[in-house]
């Protein structure tokens, strides 16, 4: 039985790292990193800096190209499943090539909109998985705006841009991730939005107000930032007044 | 303008502390702790241990009795609002009595089912608030069970026991907090439950399976643990098959 540590490393601030994550990193002998497209350089560099800062023994850094994923068709869930299978084969290969404990560093928390645990479930190698939670982008967003996710005795829904477009506001308080299409613009203009991009990094941008007031500004700022950086990671909280 | 740091300290494991939280703790001169009933001793002790382990300069620890809260009536939201006003007066008093930066250590994350930010909003003293996110109980729950909050392209609802009883499963994946009444027992027995208590502590208990299989076991284990410890903190994830 081989060991894998799936380690949440936070939303972008190197100080999001927990003491538990630092300990788990130091349990590992080899780190596997899946490099993807445009985000490639800056995200891999941040991970390597965390290891340089906190590892107390030598380790192997293994970087492989992330299998390409069909983002074109409407069969989103099926395309993702194929991509997971291709990734699982690379995880198996990493274990075959290297001895010791395998570490996978995950942005945010491995439980929230991350595929690592689903990929591991598809591996052929029998593995013992330890998961370390990490600070997520929506937590960082709320902290930076000094707001809460939920209101007194209320609930909060965490969803995707795609679902927000299909289902609208399914609660008075909704957190939206993975929205590449400014899906908030279709909502009631009186809804409050707390928006943030590159959270926890020096490039962080925060905007808030009613959608009617700041919605088009967020659209503009987001497009400009994406052009400037070559990629964007953003999230937002929607709140009915 | 006085400064307050509202610091998420994680769900119970002292190693949930982030490097950011340790830095923020060390920005503080005085820590205000609201002691409540039966949980009083063990929770205050854990906070004091974190400070003993990580503070690099002398500080003041100020412990006051939490204002009592009317848990009897149906006017839950109103009772909570009164309680917040009473707490805000104590925060003002703490700032009047002590110089320097005030620190408030919060279990989990200040954004999720925590009243600290709402209380601060009711203070008379003008304050500058910095919020530090922390690992929550539902994140620890998912990590310990090695499961995710959401499924591919899915959403997840975070709610209370009270709302689960009133509204049922509002999504295929639902996280329930603050449930003192085993509200999951009323659900379809085929729903999967991932349950955990005292998460991240040496007393941690984990149970999972379909509600039909493990539901009554969770009810029994929960009651016994509550008797043994004098208090219980638990949470669970519900997943439709």
Short mmCIF file of C-alpha atoms in Angstrom, two decimals:
data_model
loop_
_atom_site.label_atom_id
_atom_site.label_comp_id
_atom_site.label_asym_id
_atom_site.label_seq_id
_atom_site.Cartn_x
_atom_site.Cartn_y
_atom_site.Cartn_z
CA UNK A 1 0.00 0.00 0.00
CA UNK A 2 1.57 3.28 -1.13
CA UNK A 3 0.94 6.54 0.71
CA UNK A 4 -0.37 9.78 -0.76
CA UNK A 5 -0.77 13.11 1.03
CA UNK A 6 -3.28 15.45 -0.63
CA UNK A 7 -2.42 18.80 0.90
CA UNK A 8 -4.53 21.95 0.75
CA UNK A 9 -2.14 24.91 0.53
CA UNK A 10 -4.59 27.81 0.67
CA UNK A 11 -5.89 30.32 -1.82
CA UNK A 12 -2.70 32.13 -2.85
CA UNK A 13 -1.18 33.68 0.28
CA UNK A 14 1.89 31.62 1.29
CA UNK A 15 0.86 32.26 4.92
CA UNK A 16 -2.41 30.37 4.39
CA UNK A 17 -0.36 27.24 4.98
CA UNK A 18 -1.38 25.44 8.17
CA UNK A 19 1.08 23.83 10.58
CA UNK A 20 -0.59 20.52 9.64
CA UNK A 21 0.14 21.13 5.94
CA UNK A 22 3.79 21.90 6.68
CA UNK A 23 4.08 18.66 8.67
CA UNK A 24 2.36 16.67 5.87
CA UNK A 25 4.66 18.20 3.23
CA UNK A 26 7.61 17.00 5.26
CA UNK A 27 6.18 13.46 5.29
CA UNK A 28 6.57 13.40 1.49
CA UNK A 29 9.46 12.26 -0.68
CA UNK A 30 8.16 13.23 -4.10
CA UNK A 31 5.73 15.91 -5.25
CA UNK A 32 3.75 15.51 -8.43
CA UNK A 33 2.66 18.69 -10.19
CA UNK A 34 0.28 18.81 -13.15
CA UNK A 35 1.22 21.84 -15.21
CA UNK A 36 -1.59 23.50 -17.12
CA UNK A 37 -1.52 26.03 -19.95
CA UNK A 38 -1.27 29.69 -19.16
CA UNK A 39 -1.44 29.45 -15.36
CA UNK A 40 1.56 27.15 -15.56
CA UNK A 41 4.49 29.30 -14.61
CA UNK A 42 3.12 31.44 -11.78
CA UNK A 43 1.27 28.60 -10.02
CA UNK A 44 4.11 26.09 -10.21
CA UNK A 45 6.50 28.78 -8.96
CA UNK A 46 4.30 29.49 -5.92
CA UNK A 47 4.17 25.78 -5.04
CA UNK A 48 7.94 25.43 -5.41
CA UNK A 49 8.48 28.47 -3.20
CA UNK A 50 6.32 26.92 -0.44
CA UNK A 51 8.43 23.75 -0.61
CA UNK A 52 11.68 25.76 -0.60
CA UNK A 53 10.47 27.66 2.48
CA UNK A 54 9.23 24.70 4.53
CA UNK A 55 10.84 21.41 3.49
CA UNK A 56 13.50 20.22 5.92
CA UNK A 57 14.83 17.33 3.78
CA UNK A 58 15.62 16.66 0.09
CA UNK A 59 12.69 15.74 -2.16
CA UNK A 60 11.85 15.12 -5.80
CA UNK A 61 9.71 17.56 -7.79
CA UNK A 62 8.00 15.84 -10.70
CA UNK A 63 6.24 18.08 -13.21
CA UNK A 64 4.11 16.59 -15.97
CA UNK A 65 1.88 18.18 -18.57
CA UNK A 66 -1.77 18.02 -17.53
CA UNK A 67 -3.74 15.82 -19.98
CA UNK A 68 -5.76 18.05 -22.27
CA UNK A 69 -9.45 18.34 -21.61
CA UNK A 70 -12.28 18.82 -24.02
CA UNK A 71 -13.80 22.16 -23.04
CA UNK A 72 -15.66 22.57 -26.34
CA UNK A 73 -18.62 20.19 -26.20
CA UNK A 74 -21.76 20.24 -24.11
CA UNK A 75 -20.80 16.88 -22.51
CA UNK A 76 -18.98 18.62 -19.68
CA UNK A 77 -19.27 15.89 -17.06
CA UNK A 78 -18.15 13.15 -19.51
CA UNK A 79 -15.17 15.21 -20.70
CA UNK A 80 -14.12 15.71 -17.07
CA UNK A 81 -14.40 11.96 -16.40
CA UNK A 82 -12.09 11.16 -19.34
CA UNK A 83 -9.63 13.76 -18.10
CA UNK A 84 -9.66 12.19 -14.62
CA UNK A 85 -8.86 8.75 -16.07
CA UNK A 86 -5.88 10.17 -17.98
CA UNK A 87 -4.67 11.90 -14.81
CA UNK A 88 -5.02 8.71 -12.74
CA UNK A 89 -2.65 6.92 -15.14
CA UNK A 90 -0.08 9.67 -14.56
CA UNK A 91 -0.44 9.30 -10.77
CA UNK A 92 0.15 5.54 -11.12
CA UNK A 93 3.22 6.27 -13.25
CA UNK A 94 4.59 8.68 -10.65
CA UNK A 95 4.33 5.99 -7.97
CA UNK A 96 5.98 3.43 -10.26
CA UNK A 97 8.88 5.78 -10.99
CA UNK A 98 9.54 6.99 -7.45
CA UNK A 99 9.77 5.42 -4.01
CA UNK A 100 8.34 6.89 -0.83
CA UNK A 101 5.36 9.05 0.00
CA UNK A 102 3.75 11.04 -2.82
CA UNK A 103 2.58 14.60 -2.10
CA UNK A 104 0.06 16.53 -4.15
CA UNK A 105 -0.31 20.23 -3.34
CA UNK A 106 -3.81 21.52 -4.01
CA UNK A 107 -4.91 25.17 -4.25
CA UNK A 108 -7.57 25.92 -1.69
CA UNK A 109 -9.02 22.77 -0.09
CA UNK A 110 -9.07 19.30 -1.70
CA UNK A 111 -12.80 19.09 -0.81
CA UNK A 112 -13.98 22.08 -2.83
CA UNK A 113 -14.00 22.10 -6.66
CA UNK A 114 -10.85 20.04 -6.87
CA UNK A 115 -10.52 16.77 -8.75
CA UNK A 116 -7.54 15.19 -6.95
CA UNK A 117 -9.57 12.82 -4.73
CA UNK A 118 -11.71 11.71 -7.70
CA UNK A 119 -8.57 11.06 -9.74
CA UNK A 120 -6.98 9.02 -6.93
CA UNK A 121 -10.15 6.87 -6.75
CA UNK A 122 -9.46 5.87 -10.39
CA UNK A 123 -5.83 4.76 -9.79
CA UNK A 124 -4.75 1.12 -10.24
CA UNK A 125 -2.11 1.24 -7.48
CA UNK A 126 -3.55 0.50 -4.03
CA UNK A 127 -3.04 3.69 -2.00
CA UNK A 128 -3.57 5.00 1.51
CA UNK A 129 -4.72 8.64 1.22
CA UNK A 130 -4.36 11.33 3.88
CA UNK A 131 -6.13 14.64 3.21
CA UNK A 132 -5.11 17.98 4.73
CA UNK A 133 -7.70 20.77 4.52
CA UNK A 134 -6.67 24.22 3.30
CA UNK A 135 -8.00 27.77 3.27
CA UNK A 136 -10.25 28.27 0.23
CA UNK A 137 -10.76 31.28 -2.04
CA UNK A 138 -14.33 31.91 -0.71
CA UNK A 139 -12.96 32.02 2.85
CA UNK A 140 -10.27 34.48 1.79
CA UNK A 141 -12.88 36.53 -0.05
CA UNK A 142 -15.07 36.77 3.05
CA UNK A 143 -12.11 37.63 5.29
CA UNK A 144 -10.84 40.39 3.00
CA UNK A 145 -14.32 41.94 2.73
CA UNK A 146 -14.87 41.28 6.49
CA UNK A 147 -18.23 39.66 5.74
CA UNK A 148 -19.74 36.28 6.68
CA UNK A 149 -20.87 33.51 4.32
CA UNK A 150 -24.23 33.08 6.04
CA UNK A 151 -26.62 35.28 7.96
CA UNK A 152 -28.12 34.43 11.40
CA UNK A 153 -29.66 30.94 11.22
CA UNK A 154 -29.36 31.12 7.41
CA UNK A 155 -27.87 28.76 4.86
CA UNK A 156 -25.33 29.42 2.12
CA UNK A 157 -25.12 27.73 -1.25
CA UNK A 158 -21.76 27.16 -2.95
CA UNK A 159 -22.18 26.79 -6.68
CA UNK A 160 -20.66 27.34 -10.14
CA UNK A 161 -21.17 30.09 -12.71
CA UNK A 162 -22.85 27.56 -14.99
CA UNK A 163 -25.37 26.59 -12.32
CA UNK A 164 -26.03 30.20 -11.36
CA UNK A 165 -27.00 30.88 -14.99
CA UNK A 166 -29.27 27.81 -15.06
CA UNK A 167 -30.78 28.00 -11.57
CA UNK A 168 -30.49 31.65 -10.48
CA UNK A 169 -30.12 32.53 -6.79
CA UNK A 170 -31.12 29.31 -4.96
CA UNK A 171 -30.66 30.96 -1.53
CA UNK A 172 -30.34 34.45 -0.06
CA UNK A 173 -26.57 33.92 0.20
CA UNK A 174 -24.73 32.23 -2.66
CA UNK A 175 -21.01 31.74 -3.26
CA UNK A 176 -20.02 31.33 -6.90
CA UNK A 177 -16.82 29.70 -8.15
CA UNK A 178 -15.55 28.81 -11.63
CA UNK A 179 -17.48 31.54 -13.39
CA UNK A 180 -15.81 32.62 -16.61
CA UNK A 181 -18.85 34.47 -17.95
CA UNK A 182 -19.87 37.14 -15.41
CA UNK A 183 -23.04 35.18 -14.71
CA UNK A 184 -24.02 37.65 -11.97
CA UNK A 185 -24.94 40.23 -14.62
CA UNK A 186 -28.23 38.42 -15.26
CA UNK A 187 -29.41 38.79 -11.64
CA UNK A 188 -31.63 41.35 -9.91
CA UNK A 189 -29.51 44.58 -9.76
CA UNK A 190 -30.33 45.03 -6.06
CA UNK A 191 -28.39 41.86 -5.12
CA UNK A 192 -25.14 42.71 -3.30
CA UNK A 193 -21.94 41.22 -4.72
CA UNK A 194 -18.60 40.80 -2.91
CA UNK A 195 -16.07 39.98 -5.61
CA UNK A 196 -12.38 39.14 -5.47
CA UNK A 197 -9.63 37.98 -7.84
CA UNK A 198 -6.10 36.64 -7.20
CA UNK A 199 -7.16 36.46 -3.54
CA UNK A 200 -4.37 36.43 -1.00
CA UNK A 201 -1.74 37.43 -3.57
CA UNK A 202 -0.08 40.82 -4.20
CA UNK A 203 -2.32 41.15 -7.30
CA UNK A 204 -5.53 40.82 -5.25
CA UNK A 205 -8.49 42.90 -6.48
CA UNK A 206 -11.64 43.44 -4.37
CA UNK A 207 -14.90 45.08 -5.41
CA UNK A 208 -18.29 45.17 -3.70
CA UNK A 209 -21.68 46.85 -3.97
CA UNK A 210 -25.03 46.14 -5.56
CA UNK A 211 -24.86 44.43 -8.96
CA UNK A 212 -26.60 47.47 -10.46
CA UNK A 213 -23.81 49.71 -9.14
CA UNK A 214 -20.61 47.65 -9.56
CA UNK A 215 -21.61 44.83 -11.92
CA UNK A 216 -20.31 46.39 -15.12
CA UNK A 217 -17.19 47.65 -13.32
CA UNK A 218 -16.39 44.08 -12.23
CA UNK A 219 -16.89 42.90 -15.82
CA UNK A 220 -14.42 45.53 -17.08
CA UNK A 221 -11.81 45.08 -14.30
CA UNK A 222 -11.98 41.28 -14.71
CA UNK A 223 -11.38 41.45 -18.48
CA UNK A 224 -8.44 43.84 -18.06
CA UNK A 225 -6.85 41.74 -15.30
CA UNK A 226 -7.22 38.58 -17.34
CA UNK A 227 -5.47 40.21 -20.28
CA UNK A 228 -2.69 41.56 -18.06
CA UNK A 229 -1.99 38.27 -16.19
CA UNK A 230 -2.90 35.81 -18.97
CA UNK A 231 -5.23 34.02 -16.51
CA UNK A 232 -7.64 34.86 -13.71
CA UNK A 233 -8.93 33.10 -10.59
CA UNK A 234 -11.88 34.86 -9.00
CA UNK A 235 -14.89 34.12 -6.85
CA UNK A 236 -17.80 36.03 -5.39
CA UNK A 237 -20.50 36.05 -2.74
CA UNK A 238 -24.03 37.14 -3.69
CA UNK A 239 -26.37 38.44 -0.99
CA UNK A 240 -30.03 39.33 -1.35
CA UNK A 241 -30.75 42.55 0.57
CA UNK B 1 -9.56 54.06 15.41
CA UNK B 2 -8.84 50.95 17.49
CA UNK B 3 -7.69 47.72 15.84
CA UNK B 4 -9.28 44.28 16.17
CA UNK B 5 -7.99 41.01 14.72
CA UNK B 6 -10.67 38.33 14.33
CA UNK B 7 -8.64 35.18 13.94
CA UNK B 8 -9.91 31.80 12.74
CA UNK B 9 -8.01 29.13 14.69
CA UNK B 10 -9.37 25.98 13.03
CA UNK B 11 -11.73 23.24 14.08
CA UNK B 12 -9.92 21.74 17.08
CA UNK B 13 -6.53 20.51 15.90
CA UNK B 14 -3.85 22.95 17.17
CA UNK B 15 -2.04 22.37 13.85
CA UNK B 16 -4.97 23.84 11.91
CA UNK B 17 -3.44 27.19 12.76
CA UNK B 18 -2.20 29.02 9.65
CA UNK B 19 1.04 31.00 9.51
CA UNK B 20 -1.16 34.04 8.91
CA UNK B 21 -3.09 33.36 12.13
CA UNK B 22 0.13 33.05 14.12
CA UNK B 23 1.33 36.37 12.72
CA UNK B 24 -2.03 38.03 13.50
CA UNK B 25 -2.01 36.65 17.07
CA UNK B 26 1.38 38.25 17.55
CA UNK B 27 -0.02 41.61 16.39
CA UNK B 28 -2.34 41.55 19.42
CA UNK B 29 -1.85 42.91 22.93
CA UNK B 30 -5.03 41.65 24.57
CA UNK B 31 -7.27 38.67 23.87
CA UNK B 32 -10.93 38.70 24.82
CA UNK B 33 -12.55 35.36 25.51
CA UNK B 34 -16.29 34.83 26.04
CA UNK B 35 -16.67 31.83 28.34
CA UNK B 36 -19.81 29.79 27.90
CA UNK B 37 -21.38 27.14 30.12
CA UNK B 38 -20.26 23.57 29.90
CA UNK B 39 -17.85 23.96 26.98
CA UNK B 40 -16.08 26.59 29.05
CA UNK B 41 -13.06 24.82 30.44
CA UNK B 42 -11.88 22.68 27.54
CA UNK B 43 -12.35 25.36 24.87
CA UNK B 44 -10.71 28.15 26.84
CA UNK B 45 -7.82 25.80 27.66
CA UNK B 46 -7.25 25.00 23.99
CA UNK B 47 -7.16 28.70 23.09
CA UNK B 48 -4.73 29.46 25.92
CA UNK B 49 -2.49 26.61 24.80
CA UNK B 50 -2.35 28.02 21.27
CA UNK B 51 -1.29 31.38 22.69
CA UNK B 52 1.28 29.76 24.98
CA UNK B 53 2.73 27.88 22.00
CA UNK B 54 2.91 30.75 19.53
CA UNK B 55 3.00 34.17 21.23
CA UNK B 56 6.44 35.73 21.24
CA UNK B 57 5.63 38.66 23.56
CA UNK B 58 3.60 39.24 26.76
CA UNK B 59 -0.15 39.75 26.36
CA UNK B 60 -3.32 40.11 28.43
CA UNK B 61 -5.95 37.35 28.53
CA UNK B 62 -9.36 38.74 29.40
CA UNK B 63 -12.10 36.23 30.13
CA UNK B 64 -15.69 37.34 30.62
CA UNK B 65 -18.91 35.39 31.06
CA UNK B 66 -20.85 35.18 27.79
CA UNK B 67 -24.18 37.06 28.14
CA UNK B 68 -26.96 34.53 28.52
CA UNK B 69 -29.13 33.86 25.50
CA UNK B 70 -32.78 32.95 25.31
CA UNK B 71 -32.83 29.51 23.74
CA UNK B 72 -36.39 28.76 24.86
CA UNK B 73 -38.70 30.79 22.63
CA UNK B 74 -39.53 30.49 18.94
CA UNK B 75 -38.10 34.00 18.34
CA UNK B 76 -34.64 32.61 17.59
CA UNK B 77 -33.38 35.41 15.37
CA UNK B 78 -34.57 38.13 17.80
CA UNK B 79 -32.99 36.34 20.79
CA UNK B 80 -29.70 36.14 18.90
CA UNK B 81 -29.86 39.85 18.05
CA UNK B 82 -30.29 40.77 21.75
CA UNK B 83 -27.39 38.55 22.65
CA UNK B 84 -25.20 40.26 20.03
CA UNK B 85 -26.00 43.69 21.48
CA UNK B 86 -24.99 42.53 24.96
CA UNK B 87 -21.75 41.09 23.58
CA UNK B 88 -20.95 44.30 21.68
CA UNK B 89 -21.08 46.22 24.97
CA UNK B 90 -18.51 43.81 26.42
CA UNK B 91 -16.23 44.31 23.41
CA UNK B 92 -16.46 48.09 23.90
CA UNK B 93 -15.63 47.63 27.57
CA UNK B 94 -12.59 45.48 26.71
CA UNK B 95 -11.23 48.26 24.47
CA UNK B 96 -11.91 50.88 27.16
CA UNK B 97 -10.03 48.83 29.77
CA UNK B 98 -7.00 47.86 27.69
CA UNK B 99 -4.65 49.59 25.28
CA UNK B 100 -3.36 48.10 22.04
CA UNK B 101 -4.70 45.67 19.49
CA UNK B 102 -7.59 43.40 20.53
CA UNK B 103 -7.53 39.77 19.37
CA UNK B 104 -10.55 37.48 19.22
CA UNK B 105 -9.84 33.81 18.54
CA UNK B 106 -12.69 32.10 16.69
CA UNK B 107 -13.24 28.36 16.28
CA UNK B 108 -13.35 27.44 12.63
CA UNK B 109 -13.65 30.46 10.35
CA UNK B 110 -15.17 33.84 11.34
CA UNK B 111 -17.28 33.67 8.13
CA UNK B 112 -19.19 30.47 8.91
CA UNK B 113 -21.81 30.30 11.69
CA UNK B 114 -19.89 32.67 13.91
CA UNK B 115 -21.30 35.87 15.38
CA UNK B 116 -18.10 37.84 16.02
CA UNK B 117 -18.31 40.08 12.92
CA UNK B 118 -21.99 40.81 13.56
CA UNK B 119 -21.19 41.72 17.17
CA UNK B 120 -18.36 44.03 16.11
CA UNK B 121 -20.75 45.80 13.73
CA UNK B 122 -22.86 46.73 16.81
CA UNK B 123 -19.95 48.27 18.80
CA UNK B 124 -19.88 51.97 19.71
CA UNK B 125 -16.07 52.28 19.51
CA UNK B 126 -14.84 53.00 15.96
CA UNK B 127 -12.75 49.99 14.97
CA UNK B 128 -10.57 48.78 12.11
CA UNK B 129 -11.20 45.03 11.70
CA UNK B 130 -8.82 42.50 10.13
CA UNK B 131 -10.20 39.00 9.56
CA UNK B 132 -8.07 35.87 9.28
CA UNK B 133 -9.77 32.79 7.78
CA UNK B 134 -9.46 29.42 9.54
CA UNK B 135 -10.06 25.75 8.80
CA UNK B 136 -13.70 24.88 9.52
CA UNK B 137 -15.29 21.75 10.95
CA UNK B 138 -16.89 20.77 7.58
CA UNK B 139 -13.47 20.98 5.91
CA UNK B 140 -11.96 18.79 8.63
CA UNK B 141 -14.89 16.37 8.29
CA UNK B 142 -14.33 16.03 4.53
CA UNK B 143 -10.56 15.61 4.96
CA UNK B 144 -10.91 12.91 7.62
CA UNK B 145 -13.43 10.97 5.51
CA UNK B 146 -11.35 11.72 2.36
CA UNK B 147 -14.46 12.93 0.52
CA UNK B 148 -15.28 16.16 -1.33
CA UNK B 149 -18.00 18.69 -0.51
CA UNK B 150 -19.30 18.81 -4.07
CA UNK B 151 -19.48 16.44 -7.00
CA UNK B 152 -18.31 17.28 -10.56
CA UNK B 153 -19.92 20.56 -11.64
CA UNK B 154 -22.27 20.24 -8.66
CA UNK B 155 -23.20 22.65 -5.88
CA UNK B 156 -23.17 22.15 -2.13
CA UNK B 157 -25.51 23.70 0.41
CA UNK B 158 -24.31 24.56 3.91
CA UNK B 159 -27.19 24.74 6.34
CA UNK B 160 -28.39 24.20 9.93
CA UNK B 161 -30.22 21.29 11.57
CA UNK B 162 -33.25 23.53 11.98
CA UNK B 163 -33.37 24.33 8.27
CA UNK B 164 -32.80 20.71 7.29
CA UNK B 165 -35.90 19.77 9.29
CA UNK B 166 -37.92 22.57 7.66
CA UNK B 167 -36.62 22.35 4.09
CA UNK B 168 -35.25 18.81 3.64
CA UNK B 169 -32.36 18.14 1.24
CA UNK B 170 -32.22 21.30 -0.91
CA UNK B 171 -29.35 19.87 -3.03
CA UNK B 172 -27.73 16.50 -3.73
CA UNK B 173 -24.89 17.46 -1.36
CA UNK B 174 -25.70 19.23 1.90
CA UNK B 175 -23.47 20.09 4.86
CA UNK B 176 -25.29 20.44 8.18
CA UNK B 177 -24.01 22.37 11.20
CA UNK B 178 -25.57 23.25 14.57
CA UNK B 179 -27.87 20.22 14.66
CA UNK B 180 -28.75 19.20 18.20
CA UNK B 181 -31.65 16.97 17.18
CA UNK B 182 -30.36 14.32 14.74
CA UNK B 183 -32.39 15.94 11.99
CA UNK B 184 -30.93 13.52 9.41
CA UNK B 185 -33.13 10.72 10.83
CA UNK B 186 -36.15 12.13 8.96
CA UNK B 187 -34.49 11.79 5.55
CA UNK B 188 -34.62 9.08 2.87
CA UNK B 189 -32.64 6.13 4.35
CA UNK B 190 -30.64 5.75 1.11
CA UNK B 191 -28.95 9.14 1.61
CA UNK B 192 -25.26 8.76 2.55
CA UNK B 193 -24.09 10.51 5.71
CA UNK B 194 -20.50 11.39 6.64
CA UNK B 195 -20.61 12.36 10.31
CA UNK B 196 -17.93 13.60 12.69
CA UNK B 197 -17.69 14.95 16.25
CA UNK B 198 -14.86 16.70 18.14
CA UNK B 199 -13.15 16.93 14.74
CA UNK B 200 -9.39 17.37 14.79
CA UNK B 201 -9.13 16.55 18.51
CA UNK B 202 -7.99 13.35 20.24
CA UNK B 203 -11.69 12.63 20.99
CA UNK B 204 -12.65 12.69 17.28
CA UNK B 205 -15.40 10.25 16.24
CA UNK B 206 -16.17 9.47 12.58
CA UNK B 207 -19.06 7.43 11.18
CA UNK B 208 -20.34 7.04 7.62
CA UNK B 209 -22.77 4.98 5.58
CA UNK B 210 -26.37 5.25 4.41
CA UNK B 211 -28.75 6.80 6.94
CA UNK B 212 -30.68 3.53 6.97
CA UNK B 213 -27.52 1.67 8.02
CA UNK B 214 -25.73 4.06 10.40
CA UNK B 215 -28.40 6.64 11.33
CA UNK B 216 -29.45 5.09 14.62
CA UNK B 217 -25.83 4.26 15.49
CA UNK B 218 -24.90 7.95 15.09
CA UNK B 219 -27.84 8.90 17.32
CA UNK B 220 -26.62 6.51 20.02
CA UNK B 221 -22.90 7.38 19.78
CA UNK B 222 -23.73 11.10 19.80
CA UNK B 223 -25.84 10.83 22.96
CA UNK B 224 -23.17 8.81 24.76
CA UNK B 225 -20.37 11.19 23.75
CA UNK B 226 -22.39 14.19 24.85
CA UNK B 227 -22.93 12.63 28.28
CA UNK B 228 -19.28 11.70 28.58
CA UNK B 229 -17.85 15.11 27.57
CA UNK B 230 -20.66 17.33 28.87
CA UNK B 231 -20.87 18.97 25.41
CA UNK B 232 -20.61 18.00 21.76
CA UNK B 233 -19.60 19.74 18.53
CA UNK B 234 -20.45 17.75 15.42
CA UNK B 235 -21.23 18.24 11.77
CA UNK B 236 -22.12 16.08 8.79
CA UNK B 237 -22.28 15.89 5.01
CA UNK B 238 -25.36 14.38 3.34
CA UNK B 239 -25.07 12.97 -0.16
CA UNK B 240 -27.84 11.65 -2.35
CA UNK B 241 -26.69 8.44 -4.09
#
